[in-house]
Amino acid sequence: MKTKIAVAKGDGIGPEIMEAVLYIMQSAGAQIEPKYVDMGKEYYEQGHSTGMTPQSKQIIEETGILFKGPMETPKGGGMKSINVTARKVWSTYANKRVFKSLPGVETVFSKGNIPIDITIVRENIEDTYGGIEHMLTHDVALCRRFITRPGSLQIHRYTFDMARKKGAKKVTCGHKANIMKITDGLFLECFYEVAKEYPEIIANDVIVDDLAMKLVVKPQDFDVIVLPNLQGDIISDLCAGLVGGLGFAPSANIGDNISIFEAVHGTAPDIVGKNIANPTSLLLSGTMLLRHIGQVKAAQNIENALLKTLLSGFHTPDFHQTDSKLVGTKEFASAIVKNLGGISFDDDNYDFEIPSKIRTENLMIESSFHGSAEIMGVDLFIESNRLPAQVGNIFQVLLDREKWKLVTISNRGTQVYPTGSVYTECINQYRVRVECAEENGKASQQEILKLAVLVSDTYKICSLEMLMSYNGKKGYSLAQGQ
Ligand code: NAI
Ligand code: MG
């Protein structure tokens, strides 16, 4: 029985490398039946806002597996990236990328005999990638950054499960919780909560900038690393550099129902149609796909043939060295096919993923929290070009002192009232924090909105944020200097 997989050839070099890769996969005995789907730039231009036809969407949802070439996002015009949209629509919450030294691919580490084998799991849905952005004033842009408890628990659970199956000894969480105490703090808290269920795996955390430095200095110290979306994006490209560039790094976007396998590079418009594109990244994504659907032997067969081909010096132009045999995409694929089979399977990188199951209910919408949630006050984001003291004085007059107290005013996150420095440069947008006058007093939503209406007589309110307390614990950060 062949497994049906949806295949989107993609744009640019996509069709060339996809053809080469499917030829290798089928020659290696992979039991797959490609179902070609219409997806990419052309379908955007035909007016399909998701970049795919409804029929294609249906095929992908039925097969649960999408194998895709790179796709072009039309520039400007407010188009969302088709790649990002696909990952989000189908909740492929874990972006898993494997970075391994390949023989014949020369890097500073291979020259120093330092083997690299790092797996990065990047959260794929949340963080700043929601693309929820606004101009608060003509001078101020704001991006909302979501980190959720269910989303964090889900990504950490996936990571530890994968690490356990892979036999990994250590999982490291990268984050910036020292600065983003609430968002990254939540991500980190969930990490250690899940880690407790995997006592055989060492769990540690490293602040992301330090992690970047350590990865470059001692990459051999790392095994599996889990990160929020944006930090994961940057760190995974850094790791691609450690093993010789984007051409050698496969990527899988794993969800509970649908998973997407793709190369990490783009459509390479500069080399289209020249038969010189390197199919390795897409091929390695194909072997991740085969492992995902349980076809481990075919995956190993391909990986061994690829290694043998690289060792015998066949290189596409992007990683050509003076002593290697320069070949095109097709010749490279043929060389791999010639090297298939006849090699003992090494199964130390056994990595089988859970096959997709049909979705019946939304599991994340119900919160496990049943404690008290109370409104303590509000942060009003107002537009003003007055000096901090003037804004403060106006608020002191405006507020009903029996009900409200002005706690702090900040500009770009730094407190400028009641105390601050004249050297703090301000822009025309303040955050004014108002809490209940009474110690630990609580407010209703209506009271907050009435307050906003009152303030709106004097100021333009750009945005407001409730100050919440959960079981008595503050759900908001302090201003710098508060
Ligand atoms: P790119 O990855 O397409 O190209 C960067 C450089 O790497 C180019 O010089 C290119 O020739 C080279 N290159 C890339 N893949 C190669 C391969 N397999 N073999 C040999 N050389 C290769 O990145 P760029 O130029 O920033 O983006 C081009 C288009 O691709 C854009 O429209 C972008 O939106 C899209 N893109 C799509 C992605 C996806 O489908 N997941 C990911 C990244 C970009
Ligand atoms: Mg990237």
Tab-separated table of N, CA and C in Angstrom, residues 117-186:
chain	number	residue	atom	x	y	z
A	117	ASP	N	25.664	17.741	15.396
A	117	ASP	CA	24.382	17.052	15.266
A	117	ASP	C	23.393	17.755	16.192
A	118	ILE	N	22.744	18.770	15.640
A	118	ILE	CA	21.835	19.604	16.440
A	118	ILE	C	20.438	19.550	15.828
A	119	THR	N	19.441	19.388	16.667
A	119	THR	CA	18.055	19.468	16.192
A	119	THR	C	17.402	20.681	16.842
A	120	ILE	N	16.856	21.551	16.007
A	120	ILE	CA	16.181	22.743	16.533
A	120	ILE	C	14.677	22.580	16.360
A	121	VAL	N	13.940	22.817	17.429
A	121	VAL	CA	12.483	22.872	17.325
A	121	VAL	C	12.082	24.324	17.564
A	122	ARG	N	11.479	24.889	16.543
A	122	ARG	CA	11.046	26.291	16.613
A	122	ARG	C	9.531	26.314	16.681
A	123	GLU	N	9.002	27.033	17.660
A	123	GLU	CA	7.548	27.187	17.741
A	123	GLU	C	7.107	27.934	16.487
A	124	ASN	N	6.032	27.501	15.889
A	124	ASN	CA	5.741	27.918	14.518
A	124	ASN	C	4.507	28.804	14.350
A	125	ILE	N	3.734	28.996	15.406
A	125	ILE	CA	2.443	29.674	15.243
A	125	ILE	C	2.439	31.048	15.907
A	126	GLU	N	3.075	31.137	17.094
A	126	GLU	CA	2.848	32.294	17.954
A	126	GLU	C	3.922	33.372	17.777
A	127	ASP	N	4.170	34.087	18.872
A	127	ASP	CA	5.228	35.098	18.875
A	127	ASP	C	4.819	36.271	17.977
A	128	THR	N	5.758	36.966	17.419
A	128	THR	CA	5.422	38.125	16.584
A	128	THR	C	4.899	37.701	15.216
A	129	TYR	N	4.897	36.411	14.945
A	129	TYR	CA	4.498	35.932	13.618
A	129	TYR	C	3.004	35.972	13.387
A	130	GLY	N	2.237	36.377	14.420
A	130	GLY	CA	0.823	36.599	14.193
A	130	GLY	C	0.641	37.743	13.195
A	131	GLY	N	1.661	38.533	13.042
A	131	GLY	CA	1.589	39.657	12.111
A	131	GLY	C	0.519	40.656	12.524
A	132	ILE	N	0.293	40.783	13.853
A	132	ILE	CA	-0.714	41.736	14.323
A	132	ILE	C	0.013	43.040	14.631
A	133	GLU	N	0.006	43.923	13.669
A	133	GLU	CA	0.786	45.142	13.771
A	133	GLU	C	-0.076	46.362	13.509
A	134	HIS	N	0.224	47.453	14.217
A	134	HIS	CA	-0.535	48.690	14.055
A	134	HIS	C	0.390	49.904	14.158
A	135	MET	N	0.012	50.952	13.471
A	135	MET	CA	0.628	52.250	13.706
A	135	MET	C	-0.211	52.923	14.794
A	136	LEU	N	0.370	53.117	15.988
A	136	LEU	CA	-0.397	53.710	17.089
A	136	LEU	C	-0.518	55.221	16.903
A	137	THR	N	0.565	55.822	16.468
A	137	THR	CA	0.527	57.223	16.033
A	137	THR	C	1.294	57.193	14.712
A	138	HIS	N	1.373	58.320	14.067
A	138	HIS	CA	2.115	58.347	12.801
A	138	HIS	C	3.575	57.950	13.015
A	139	ASP	N	4.052	58.134	14.249
A	139	ASP	CA	5.464	57.876	14.549
A	139	ASP	C	5.721	56.536	15.235
A	140	VAL	N	4.667	55.837	15.620
A	140	VAL	CA	4.866	54.666	16.482
A	140	VAL	C	4.203	53.412	15.918
A	141	ALA	N	5.014	52.396	15.645
A	141	ALA	CA	4.482	51.118	15.187
A	141	ALA	C	4.538	50.118	16.330
A	142	LEU	N	3.524	49.273	16.406
A	142	LEU	CA	3.466	48.280	17.479
A	142	LEU	C	3.178	46.913	16.885
A	143	CYS	N	3.902	45.897	17.373
A	143	CYS	CA	3.636	44.515	16.976
A	143	CYS	C	3.261	43.745	18.224
A	144	ARG	N	2.187	43.013	18.162
A	144	ARG	CA	1.790	42.225	19.332
A	144	ARG	C	2.484	40.882	19.301
A	145	ARG	N	2.908	40.456	20.470
A	145	ARG	CA	3.649	39.208	20.553
A	145	ARG	C	2.890	38.259	21.468
A	146	PHE	N	2.373	37.201	20.905
A	146	PHE	CA	1.612	36.241	21.695
A	146	PHE	C	2.461	35.041	22.083
A	147	ILE	N	2.498	34.735	23.353
A	147	ILE	CA	3.032	33.454	23.800
A	147	ILE	C	1.907	32.869	24.654
A	148	THR	N	1.446	31.681	24.346
A	148	THR	CA	0.332	31.125	25.119
A	148	THR	C	0.774	29.891	25.903
A	149	ARG	N	0.022	29.629	26.975
A	149	ARG	CA	0.335	28.448	27.788
A	149	ARG	C	0.088	27.151	27.003
A	150	PRO	N	-1.112	26.987	26.387
A	150	PRO	CA	-1.313	25.731	25.641
A	150	PRO	C	-0.326	25.574	24.490
A	151	GLY	N	-0.018	26.695	23.811
A	151	GLY	CA	0.918	26.634	22.690
A	151	GLY	C	2.314	26.249	23.156
A	152	SER	N	2.717	26.785	24.305
A	152	SER	CA	4.051	26.484	24.831
A	152	SER	C	4.119	25.035	25.320
A	153	LEU	N	3.071	24.600	26.029
A	153	LEU	CA	3.066	23.206	26.513
A	153	LEU	C	3.126	22.241	25.333
A	154	GLN	N	2.385	22.583	24.265
A	154	GLN	CA	2.338	21.723	23.083
A	154	GLN	C	3.715	21.590	22.430
A	155	ILE	N	4.416	22.697	22.272
A	155	ILE	CA	5.715	22.659	21.595
A	155	ILE	C	6.746	21.929	22.468
A	156	HIS	N	6.681	22.154	23.783
A	156	HIS	CA	7.652	21.499	24.654
A	156	HIS	C	7.396	19.997	24.719
A	157	ARG	N	6.126	19.631	24.737
A	157	ARG	CA	5.789	18.200	24.774
A	157	ARG	C	6.280	17.518	23.499
A	158	TYR	N	6.042	18.166	22.363
A	158	TYR	CA	6.524	17.616	21.093
A	158	TYR	C	8.045	17.429	21.164
A	159	THR	N	8.735	18.451	21.660
A	159	THR	CA	10.194	18.424	21.686
A	159	THR	C	10.714	17.282	22.565
A	160	PHE	N	10.158	17.156	23.753
A	160	PHE	CA	10.642	16.102	24.652
A	160	PHE	C	10.283	14.707	24.126
A	161	ASP	N	9.099	14.564	23.533
A	161	ASP	CA	8.724	13.275	22.934
A	161	ASP	C	9.703	12.892	21.836
A	162	MET	N	10.004	13.869	20.986
A	162	MET	CA	10.908	13.650	19.871
A	162	MET	C	12.308	13.320	20.409
A	163	ALA	N	12.731	14.059	21.427
A	163	ALA	CA	14.058	13.834	22.013
A	163	ALA	C	14.132	12.421	22.606
A	164	ARG	N	13.064	11.983	23.240
A	164	ARG	CA	13.035	10.644	23.843
A	164	ARG	C	13.153	9.571	22.758
A	165	LYS	N	12.382	9.728	21.679
A	165	LYS	CA	12.425	8.752	20.582
A	165	LYS	C	13.792	8.716	19.931
A	166	LYS	N	14.405	9.851	19.846
A	166	LYS	CA	15.703	9.985	19.191
A	166	LYS	C	16.828	9.525	20.117
A	167	GLY	N	16.515	9.380	21.413
A	167	GLY	CA	17.533	8.995	22.379
A	167	GLY	C	18.439	10.170	22.748
A	168	ALA	N	17.929	11.370	22.612
A	168	ALA	CA	18.740	12.554	22.945
A	168	ALA	C	18.947	12.613	24.454
A	169	LYS	N	20.109	13.126	24.843
A	169	LYS	CA	20.433	13.191	26.273
A	169	LYS	C	20.003	14.519	26.883
A	170	LYS	N	19.931	15.552	26.045
A	170	LYS	CA	19.720	16.886	26.600
A	170	LYS	C	18.780	17.712	25.725
A	171	VAL	N	17.904	18.463	26.387
A	171	VAL	CA	17.079	19.447	25.674
A	171	VAL	C	17.340	20.819	26.296
A	172	THR	N	17.659	21.783	25.436
A	172	THR	CA	17.950	23.136	25.901
A	172	THR	C	16.843	24.075	25.439
A	173	CYS	N	16.393	24.937	26.338
A	173	CYS	CA	15.391	25.934	25.948
A	173	CYS	C	16.091	27.284	25.772
A	174	GLY	N	15.982	27.853	24.594
A	174	GLY	CA	16.522	29.188	24.344
A	174	GLY	C	15.411	30.206	24.544
A	175	HIS	N	15.739	31.379	25.102
A	175	HIS	CA	14.678	32.347	25.431
A	175	HIS	C	15.301	33.693	25.780
A	176	LYS	N	14.462	34.655	26.062
A	176	LYS	CA	14.929	35.966	26.507
A	176	LYS	C	14.074	36.375	27.706
A	177	ALA	N	13.899	35.430	28.635
A	177	ALA	CA	13.007	35.661	29.771
A	177	ALA	C	13.565	36.674	30.761
A	178	ASN	N	14.850	36.987	30.661
A	178	ASN	CA	15.417	38.024	31.540
A	178	ASN	C	14.857	39.397	31.181
A	179	ILE	N	14.480	39.592	29.918
A	179	ILE	CA	13.914	40.866	29.480
A	179	ILE	C	12.390	40.755	29.346
A	180	MET	N	11.947	39.744	28.596
A	180	MET	CA	10.500	39.563	28.408
A	180	MET	C	10.011	38.566	29.445
A	181	LYS	N	9.854	39.098	30.667
A	181	LYS	CA	9.602	38.227	31.813
A	181	LYS	C	8.250	37.543	31.731
A	182	ILE	N	7.281	38.204	31.119
A	182	ILE	CA	5.940	37.619	31.080
A	182	ILE	C	5.800	36.643	29.916
A	183	THR	N	6.164	37.075	28.706
A	183	THR	CA	5.992	36.190	27.547
A	183	THR	C	7.025	35.058	27.540
A	184	ASP	N	8.287	35.390	27.468
A	184	ASP	CA	9.296	34.337	27.468
A	184	ASP	C	9.341	33.621	28.812
A	185	GLY	N	8.949	34.355	29.868
A	185	GLY	CA	8.861	33.727	31.186
A	185	GLY	C	7.857	32.570	31.166
A	186	LEU	N	6.746	32.784	30.485
A	186	LEU	CA	5.721	31.734	30.375
A	186	LEU	C	6.246	30.554	29.555
